[in-house]
GROMACS .gro file of C-alpha atoms in nm:
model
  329
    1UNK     CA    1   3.236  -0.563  -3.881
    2UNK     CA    2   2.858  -0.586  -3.756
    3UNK     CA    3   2.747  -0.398  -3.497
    4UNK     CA    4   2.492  -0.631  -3.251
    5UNK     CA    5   2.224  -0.339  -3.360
    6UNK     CA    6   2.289  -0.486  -3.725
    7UNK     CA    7   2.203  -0.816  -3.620
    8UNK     CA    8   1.912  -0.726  -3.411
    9UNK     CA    9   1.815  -0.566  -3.717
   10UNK     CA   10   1.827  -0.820  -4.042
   11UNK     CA   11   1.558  -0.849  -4.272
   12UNK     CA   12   1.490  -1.260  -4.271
   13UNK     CA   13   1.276  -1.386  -4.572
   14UNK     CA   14   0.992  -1.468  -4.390
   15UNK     CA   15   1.023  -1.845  -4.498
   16UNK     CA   16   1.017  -1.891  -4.158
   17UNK     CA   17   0.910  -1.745  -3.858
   18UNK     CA   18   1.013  -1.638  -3.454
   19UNK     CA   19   0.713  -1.771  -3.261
   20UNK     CA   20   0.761  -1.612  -2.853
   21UNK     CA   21   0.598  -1.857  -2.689
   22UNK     CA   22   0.490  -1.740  -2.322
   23UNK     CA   23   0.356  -1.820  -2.024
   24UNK     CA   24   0.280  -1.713  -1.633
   25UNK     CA   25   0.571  -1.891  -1.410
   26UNK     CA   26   0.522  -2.033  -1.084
   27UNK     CA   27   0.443  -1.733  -0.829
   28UNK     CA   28   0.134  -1.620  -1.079
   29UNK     CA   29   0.280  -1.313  -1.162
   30UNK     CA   30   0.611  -1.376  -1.295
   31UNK     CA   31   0.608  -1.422  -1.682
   32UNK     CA   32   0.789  -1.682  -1.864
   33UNK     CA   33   0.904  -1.720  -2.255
   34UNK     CA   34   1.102  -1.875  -2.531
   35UNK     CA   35   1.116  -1.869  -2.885
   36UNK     CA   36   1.076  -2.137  -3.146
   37UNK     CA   37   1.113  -2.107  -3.558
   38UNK     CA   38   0.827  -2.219  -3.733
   39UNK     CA   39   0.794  -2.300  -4.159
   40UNK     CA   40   0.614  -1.993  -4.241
   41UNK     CA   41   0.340  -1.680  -4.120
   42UNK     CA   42   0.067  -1.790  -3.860
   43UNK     CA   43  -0.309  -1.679  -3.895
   44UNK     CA   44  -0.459  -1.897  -3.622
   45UNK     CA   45  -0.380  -1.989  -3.306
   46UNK     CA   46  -0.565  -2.365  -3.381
   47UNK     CA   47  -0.258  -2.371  -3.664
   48UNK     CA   48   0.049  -2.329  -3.398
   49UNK     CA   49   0.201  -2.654  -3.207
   50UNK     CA   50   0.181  -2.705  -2.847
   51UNK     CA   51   0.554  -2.692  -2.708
   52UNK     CA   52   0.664  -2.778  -2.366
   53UNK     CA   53   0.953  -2.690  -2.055
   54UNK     CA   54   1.097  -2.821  -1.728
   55UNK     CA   55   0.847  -2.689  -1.480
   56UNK     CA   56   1.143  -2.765  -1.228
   57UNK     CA   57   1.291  -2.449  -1.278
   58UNK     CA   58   0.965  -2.215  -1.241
   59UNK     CA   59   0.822  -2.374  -0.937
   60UNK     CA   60   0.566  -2.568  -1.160
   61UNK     CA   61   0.655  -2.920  -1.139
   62UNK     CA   62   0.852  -3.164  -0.916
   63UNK     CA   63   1.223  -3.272  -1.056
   64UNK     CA   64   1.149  -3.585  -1.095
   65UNK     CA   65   0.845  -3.513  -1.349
   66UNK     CA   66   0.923  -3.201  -1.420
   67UNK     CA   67   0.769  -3.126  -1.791
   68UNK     CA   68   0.517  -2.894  -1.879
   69UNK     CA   69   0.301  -2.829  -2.172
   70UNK     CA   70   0.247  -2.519  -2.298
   71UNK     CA   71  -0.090  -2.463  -2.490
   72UNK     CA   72  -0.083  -2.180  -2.740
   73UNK     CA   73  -0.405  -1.935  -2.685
   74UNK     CA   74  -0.399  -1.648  -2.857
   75UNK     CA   75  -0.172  -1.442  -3.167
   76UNK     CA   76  -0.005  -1.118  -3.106
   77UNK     CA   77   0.219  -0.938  -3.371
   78UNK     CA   78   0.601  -0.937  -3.210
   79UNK     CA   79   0.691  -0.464  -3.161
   80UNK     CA   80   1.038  -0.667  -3.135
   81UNK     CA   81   1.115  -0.876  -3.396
   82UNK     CA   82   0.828  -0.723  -3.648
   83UNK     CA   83   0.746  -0.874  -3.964
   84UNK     CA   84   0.577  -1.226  -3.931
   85UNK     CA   85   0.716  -1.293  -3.618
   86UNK     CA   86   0.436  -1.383  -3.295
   87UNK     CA   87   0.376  -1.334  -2.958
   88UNK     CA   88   0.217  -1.655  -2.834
   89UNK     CA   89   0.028  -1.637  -2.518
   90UNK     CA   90  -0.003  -1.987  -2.334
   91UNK     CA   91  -0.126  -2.143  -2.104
   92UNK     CA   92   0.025  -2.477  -1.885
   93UNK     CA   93  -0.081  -2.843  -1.827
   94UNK     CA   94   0.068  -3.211  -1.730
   95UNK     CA   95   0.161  -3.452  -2.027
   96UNK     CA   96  -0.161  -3.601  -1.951
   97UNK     CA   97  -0.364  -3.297  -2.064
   98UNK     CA   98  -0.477  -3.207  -1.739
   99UNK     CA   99  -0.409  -2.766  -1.642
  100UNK     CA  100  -0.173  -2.716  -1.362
  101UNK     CA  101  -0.272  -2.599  -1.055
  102UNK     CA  102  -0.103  -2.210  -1.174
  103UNK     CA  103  -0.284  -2.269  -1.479
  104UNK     CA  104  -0.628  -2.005  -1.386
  105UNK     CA  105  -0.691  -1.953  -1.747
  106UNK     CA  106  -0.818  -2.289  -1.806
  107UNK     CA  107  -1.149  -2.231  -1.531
  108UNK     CA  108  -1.150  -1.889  -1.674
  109UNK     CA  109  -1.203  -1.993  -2.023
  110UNK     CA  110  -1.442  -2.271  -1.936
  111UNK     CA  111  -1.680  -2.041  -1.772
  112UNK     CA  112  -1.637  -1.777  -2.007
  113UNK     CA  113  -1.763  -2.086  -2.296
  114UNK     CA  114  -2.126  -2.126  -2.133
  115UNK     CA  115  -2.362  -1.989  -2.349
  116UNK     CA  116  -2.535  -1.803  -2.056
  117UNK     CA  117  -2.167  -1.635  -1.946
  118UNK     CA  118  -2.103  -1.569  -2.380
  119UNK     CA  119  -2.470  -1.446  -2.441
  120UNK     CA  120  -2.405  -1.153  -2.166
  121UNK     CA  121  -2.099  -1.018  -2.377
  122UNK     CA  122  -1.928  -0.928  -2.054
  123UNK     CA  123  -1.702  -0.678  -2.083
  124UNK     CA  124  -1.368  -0.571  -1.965
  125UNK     CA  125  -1.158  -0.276  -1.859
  126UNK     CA  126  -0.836  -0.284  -1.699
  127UNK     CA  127  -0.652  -0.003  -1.567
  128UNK     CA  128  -0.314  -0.121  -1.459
  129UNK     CA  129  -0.086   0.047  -1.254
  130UNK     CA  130   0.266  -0.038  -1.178
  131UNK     CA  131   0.619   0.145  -1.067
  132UNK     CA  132   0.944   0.162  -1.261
  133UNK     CA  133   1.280   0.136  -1.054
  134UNK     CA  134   1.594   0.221  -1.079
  135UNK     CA  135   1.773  -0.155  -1.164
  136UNK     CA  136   2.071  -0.165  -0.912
  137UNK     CA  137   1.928  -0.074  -0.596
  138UNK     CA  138   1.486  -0.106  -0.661
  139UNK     CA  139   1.433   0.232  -0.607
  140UNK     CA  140   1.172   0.442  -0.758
  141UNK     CA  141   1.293   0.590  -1.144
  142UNK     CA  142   1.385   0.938  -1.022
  143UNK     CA  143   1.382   0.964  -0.680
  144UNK     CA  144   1.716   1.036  -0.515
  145UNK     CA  145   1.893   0.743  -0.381
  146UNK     CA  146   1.867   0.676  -0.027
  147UNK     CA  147   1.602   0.997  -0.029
  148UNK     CA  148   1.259   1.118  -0.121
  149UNK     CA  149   1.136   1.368  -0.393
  150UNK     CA  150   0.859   1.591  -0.287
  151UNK     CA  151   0.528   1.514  -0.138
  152UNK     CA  152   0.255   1.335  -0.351
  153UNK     CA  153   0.030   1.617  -0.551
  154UNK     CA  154   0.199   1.718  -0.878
  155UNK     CA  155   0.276   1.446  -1.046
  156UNK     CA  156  -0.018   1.274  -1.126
  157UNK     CA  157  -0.080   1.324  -1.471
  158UNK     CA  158   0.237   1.571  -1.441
  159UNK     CA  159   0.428   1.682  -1.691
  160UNK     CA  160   0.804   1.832  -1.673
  161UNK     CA  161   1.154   1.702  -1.583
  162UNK     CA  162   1.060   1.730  -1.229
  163UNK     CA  163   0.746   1.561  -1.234
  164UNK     CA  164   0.719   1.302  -1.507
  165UNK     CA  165   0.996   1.040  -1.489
  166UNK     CA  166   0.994   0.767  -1.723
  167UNK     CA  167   0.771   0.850  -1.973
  168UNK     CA  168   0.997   0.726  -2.285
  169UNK     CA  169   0.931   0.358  -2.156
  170UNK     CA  170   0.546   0.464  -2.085
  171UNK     CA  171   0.514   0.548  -2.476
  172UNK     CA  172   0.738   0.336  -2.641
  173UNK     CA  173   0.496   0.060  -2.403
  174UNK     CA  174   0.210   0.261  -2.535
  175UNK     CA  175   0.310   0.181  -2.947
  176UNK     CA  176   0.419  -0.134  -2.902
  177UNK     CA  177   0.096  -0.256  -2.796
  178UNK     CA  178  -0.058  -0.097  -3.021
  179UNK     CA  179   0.128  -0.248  -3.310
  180UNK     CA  180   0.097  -0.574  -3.132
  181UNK     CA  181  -0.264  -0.563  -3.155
  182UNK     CA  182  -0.340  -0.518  -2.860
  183UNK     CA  183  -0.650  -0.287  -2.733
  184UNK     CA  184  -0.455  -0.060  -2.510
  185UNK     CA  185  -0.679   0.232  -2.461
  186UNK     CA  186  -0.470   0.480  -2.293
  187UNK     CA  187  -0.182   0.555  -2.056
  188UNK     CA  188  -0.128   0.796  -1.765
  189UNK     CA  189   0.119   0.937  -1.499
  190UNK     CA  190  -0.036   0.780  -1.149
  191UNK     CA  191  -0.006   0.975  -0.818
  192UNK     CA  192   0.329   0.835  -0.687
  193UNK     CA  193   0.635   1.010  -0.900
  194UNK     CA  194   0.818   0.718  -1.091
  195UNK     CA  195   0.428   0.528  -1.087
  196UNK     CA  196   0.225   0.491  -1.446
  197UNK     CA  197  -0.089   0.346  -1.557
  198UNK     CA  198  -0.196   0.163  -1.920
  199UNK     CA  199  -0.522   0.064  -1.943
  200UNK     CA  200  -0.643  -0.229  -2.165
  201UNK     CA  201  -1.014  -0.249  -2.329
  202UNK     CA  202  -1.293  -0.308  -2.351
  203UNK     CA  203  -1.258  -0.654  -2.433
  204UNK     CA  204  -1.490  -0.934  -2.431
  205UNK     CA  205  -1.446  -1.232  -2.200
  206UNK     CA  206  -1.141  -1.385  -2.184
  207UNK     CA  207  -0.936  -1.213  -2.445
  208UNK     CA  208  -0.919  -0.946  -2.164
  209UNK     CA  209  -0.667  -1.134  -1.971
  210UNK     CA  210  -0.512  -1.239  -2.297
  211UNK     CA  211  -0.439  -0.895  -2.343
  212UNK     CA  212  -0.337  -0.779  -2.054
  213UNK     CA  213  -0.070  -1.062  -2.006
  214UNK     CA  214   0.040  -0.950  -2.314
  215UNK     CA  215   0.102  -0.639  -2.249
  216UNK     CA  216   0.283  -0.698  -1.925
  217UNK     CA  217   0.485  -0.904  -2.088
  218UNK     CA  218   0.602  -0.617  -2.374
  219UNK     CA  219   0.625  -0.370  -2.097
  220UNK     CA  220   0.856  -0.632  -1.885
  221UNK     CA  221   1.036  -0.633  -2.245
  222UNK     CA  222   1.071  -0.236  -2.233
  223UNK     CA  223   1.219  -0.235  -1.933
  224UNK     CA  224   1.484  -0.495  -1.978
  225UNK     CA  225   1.618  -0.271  -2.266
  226UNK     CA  226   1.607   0.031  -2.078
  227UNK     CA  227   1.785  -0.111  -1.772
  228UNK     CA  228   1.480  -0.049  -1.511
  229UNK     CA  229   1.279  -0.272  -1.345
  230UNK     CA  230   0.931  -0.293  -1.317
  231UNK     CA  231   0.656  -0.373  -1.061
  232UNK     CA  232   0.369  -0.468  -1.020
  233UNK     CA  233   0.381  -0.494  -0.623
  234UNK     CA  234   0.076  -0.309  -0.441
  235UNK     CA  235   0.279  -0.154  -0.223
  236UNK     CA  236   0.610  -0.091  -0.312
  237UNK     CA  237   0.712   0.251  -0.109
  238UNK     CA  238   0.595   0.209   0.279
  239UNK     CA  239   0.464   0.523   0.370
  240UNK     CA  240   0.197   0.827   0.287
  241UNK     CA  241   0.295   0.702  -0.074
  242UNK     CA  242   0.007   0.594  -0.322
  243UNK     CA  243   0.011   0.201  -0.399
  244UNK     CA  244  -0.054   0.018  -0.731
  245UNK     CA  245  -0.363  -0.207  -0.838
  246UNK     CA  246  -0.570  -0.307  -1.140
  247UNK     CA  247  -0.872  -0.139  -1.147
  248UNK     CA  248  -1.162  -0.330  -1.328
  249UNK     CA  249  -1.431  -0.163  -1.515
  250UNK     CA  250  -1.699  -0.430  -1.577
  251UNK     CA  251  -2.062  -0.462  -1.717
  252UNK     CA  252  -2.283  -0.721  -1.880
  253UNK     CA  253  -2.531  -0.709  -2.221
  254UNK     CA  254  -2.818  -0.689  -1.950
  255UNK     CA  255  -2.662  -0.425  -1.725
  256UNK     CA  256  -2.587  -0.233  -1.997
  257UNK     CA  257  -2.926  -0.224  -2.182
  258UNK     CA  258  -3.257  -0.061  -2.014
  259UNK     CA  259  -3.365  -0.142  -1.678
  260UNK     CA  260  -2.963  -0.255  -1.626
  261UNK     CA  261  -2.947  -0.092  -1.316
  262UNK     CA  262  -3.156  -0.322  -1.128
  263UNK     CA  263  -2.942  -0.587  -1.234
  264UNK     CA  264  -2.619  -0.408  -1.094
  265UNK     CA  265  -2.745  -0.370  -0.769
  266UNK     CA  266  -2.801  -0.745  -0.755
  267UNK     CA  267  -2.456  -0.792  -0.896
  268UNK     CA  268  -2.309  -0.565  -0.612
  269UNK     CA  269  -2.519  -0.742  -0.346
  270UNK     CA  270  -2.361  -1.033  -0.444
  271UNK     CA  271  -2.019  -0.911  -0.456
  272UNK     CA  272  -2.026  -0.773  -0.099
  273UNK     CA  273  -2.150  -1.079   0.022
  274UNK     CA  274  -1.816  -1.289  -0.048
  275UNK     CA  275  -1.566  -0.994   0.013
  276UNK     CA  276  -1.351  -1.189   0.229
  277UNK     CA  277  -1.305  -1.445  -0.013
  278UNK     CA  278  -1.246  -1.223  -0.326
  279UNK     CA  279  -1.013  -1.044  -0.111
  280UNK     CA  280  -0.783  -1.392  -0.057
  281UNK     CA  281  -0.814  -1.475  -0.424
  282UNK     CA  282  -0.679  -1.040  -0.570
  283UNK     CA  283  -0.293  -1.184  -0.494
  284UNK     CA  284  -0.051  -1.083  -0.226
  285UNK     CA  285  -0.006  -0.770  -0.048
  286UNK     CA  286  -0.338  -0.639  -0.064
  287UNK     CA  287  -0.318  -0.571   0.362
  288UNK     CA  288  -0.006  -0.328   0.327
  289UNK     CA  289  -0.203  -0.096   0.081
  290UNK     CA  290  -0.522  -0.104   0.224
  291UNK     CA  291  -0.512   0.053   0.561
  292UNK     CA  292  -0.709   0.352   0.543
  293UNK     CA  293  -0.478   0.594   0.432
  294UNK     CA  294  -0.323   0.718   0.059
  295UNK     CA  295  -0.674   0.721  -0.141
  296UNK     CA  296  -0.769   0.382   0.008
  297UNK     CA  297  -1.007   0.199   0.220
  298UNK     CA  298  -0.911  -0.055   0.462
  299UNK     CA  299  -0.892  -0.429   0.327
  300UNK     CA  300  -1.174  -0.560   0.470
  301UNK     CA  301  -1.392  -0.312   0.397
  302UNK     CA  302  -1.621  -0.300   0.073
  303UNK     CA  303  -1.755   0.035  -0.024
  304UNK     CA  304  -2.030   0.085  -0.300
  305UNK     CA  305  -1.985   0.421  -0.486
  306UNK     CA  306  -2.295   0.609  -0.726
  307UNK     CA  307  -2.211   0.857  -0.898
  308UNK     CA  308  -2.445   1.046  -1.139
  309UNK     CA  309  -2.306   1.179  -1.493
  310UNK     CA  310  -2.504   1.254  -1.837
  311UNK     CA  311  -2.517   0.888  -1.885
  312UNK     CA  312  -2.562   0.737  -1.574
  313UNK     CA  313  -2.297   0.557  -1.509
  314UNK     CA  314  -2.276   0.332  -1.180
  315UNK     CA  315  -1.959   0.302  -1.018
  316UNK     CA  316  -1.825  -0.032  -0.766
  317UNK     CA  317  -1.520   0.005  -0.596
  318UNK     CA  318  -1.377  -0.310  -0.432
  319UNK     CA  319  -0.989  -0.159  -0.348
  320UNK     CA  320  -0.775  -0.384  -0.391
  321UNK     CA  321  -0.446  -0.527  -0.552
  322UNK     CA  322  -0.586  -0.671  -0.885
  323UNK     CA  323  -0.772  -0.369  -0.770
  324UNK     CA  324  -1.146  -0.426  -0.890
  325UNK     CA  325  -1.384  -0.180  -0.965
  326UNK     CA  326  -1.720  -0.268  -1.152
  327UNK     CA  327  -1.751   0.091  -1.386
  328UNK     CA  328  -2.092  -0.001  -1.572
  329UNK     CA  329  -1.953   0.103  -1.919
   0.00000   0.00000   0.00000
């Protein structure tokens, strides 16, 4: 008799192939996917079909016209299924070929294709934070129900039973995206006990978002297996308790080569100038982590940062939920 570990586990011949197709759902941060066989091993993205779904059910389309087409943009090897099998990350449109209003990738990429956006190479670094929680009652991993562990200090970075709770998911996240092919750069306990951080890059352009959907997606994986929850919510313990963003560590060909300094300050000038607005566009929440207290500034506030190492690095801090800060790398 099999055991469902057996099945989970065949060997298939590779004649044909488990495409994951996936996709962002409705509220912009919840993630969406289904699977599809295909004849044989993908090399290019340009080589995989478009597919489609009934937008109904993710808040992406009326009832009445309710399909969705899901364009395939880029190839990642499946940590799940392994062998040929793909991750597919997508992005959405009508039937008529027009994106969806949740579709942001489709601006993204267009301004990312001008050749004066492509010749600055810009690149990316994401540092993304989030909190694991116990499933049945979305609680932090560790903490005592109904209670509170000890006050904020030892645990980021921690190590020990006491300190550090989680950290199987954290590193079986950590391979997976590496095998994946994904450029996952590092991992780290954050300052809130049950809280972690992965960080993605550098990557160039819009492969950065690529990636990091990705990997929310495997780590949303993770987490289903291990019966935990994960989020991504900027504030998800009221309180003298640290909050979670996405710190972004930015720079440009220019910025990076001689005289690139100049050309940050502009860049910053610029940034500070439209605050408000960037602020309204970072996602939900922003207001209850930002008050002034835990490590952060207050939400309407936009604080410039130099500091001075062996190589100069300039350092932007705009704190917020898809928490940006511009680290010249």
């Amino acid at each position: 008799m099999s055991l469902l570990t057996d099945l989970l586990n065949l060997d298939l011949d590779e004649k044909e192939i488990i495409a994951e197709y996936i996709w962002i759902g409705g509220s912009g941060m919840d993630i969406r996917s289904k699977a599809r066989t295909l004849p044989g091993p993908v090399k290019h993205v340009k080589d995989l079909p478009n597919w489609n779904f009934d937008g109904s059910s993710t808040g992406q389309a009326p009832g009445q016209d309710s399909e969705v087409i899901i364009y395939p943009q880029a190839i990642f090897k499946d940590p799940f299924r392994r062998g040929h099998n793909i991750l597919v990350i997508c992005d959405t449109y009508t039937p008529a070929g027009e994106p969806i209003p949740t579709n942001k990738r489709f601006e993204a990429a267009k301004i990312f294709s001008e050749k004066k956006v492509a010749d600055e190479e810009p690149w990316f670094g994401i540092e993304q934070e989030y909190t694991l929680l116990q499933k049945d009652v979305k609680w932090p991993l560790g903490w005592p129900i109904n209670g509170y562990p000890g006050p904020q200090g030892p645990y980021y970075c921690g190590t020990g039973a006491d300190k550090a709770w989680g950290r199987d998911i954290v590193n079986a996240h950590y391979k997976a995206c590496i095998y994946a092919g994904i450029k996952i750069s590092g991992i780290n306990g954050e300052v809130m006990p049950g809280q972690w951080e992965f960080q993605v890059g550098p990557c160039v352009g819009i492969s950065s978002g690529d990636q990091l959907w990705a990997a929310r997606y495997i780590l949303e994986r993770i987490t289903e297996i291990a019966g935990v929850v994960v989020t991504f919510d900027p504030k998800p313990i009221q309180g003298d308790w640290n909050g979670a963003g996405a710190h972004t560590n930015y720079s440009t060909k220019s910025m990076r080569e001689e005289g690139g300094f100049e050309i940050i300050k502009k860049a910053i000038e610029k940034l500070g100038l439209r605050h408000k607005e960037h602020i309204a566009a970072y996602g939900e929440g922003n207001e209850r982590r930002l008050t002034g207290r835990v490590l952060q500034i207050v939400v309407h506030q936009f604080v410039l940062g130099v500091t001075q190492s062996e190589k100069e690095r300039v350092i932007l801090r705009t704190d917020v939920q898809l928490q940006t800060w511009i680290h010249i790398l």
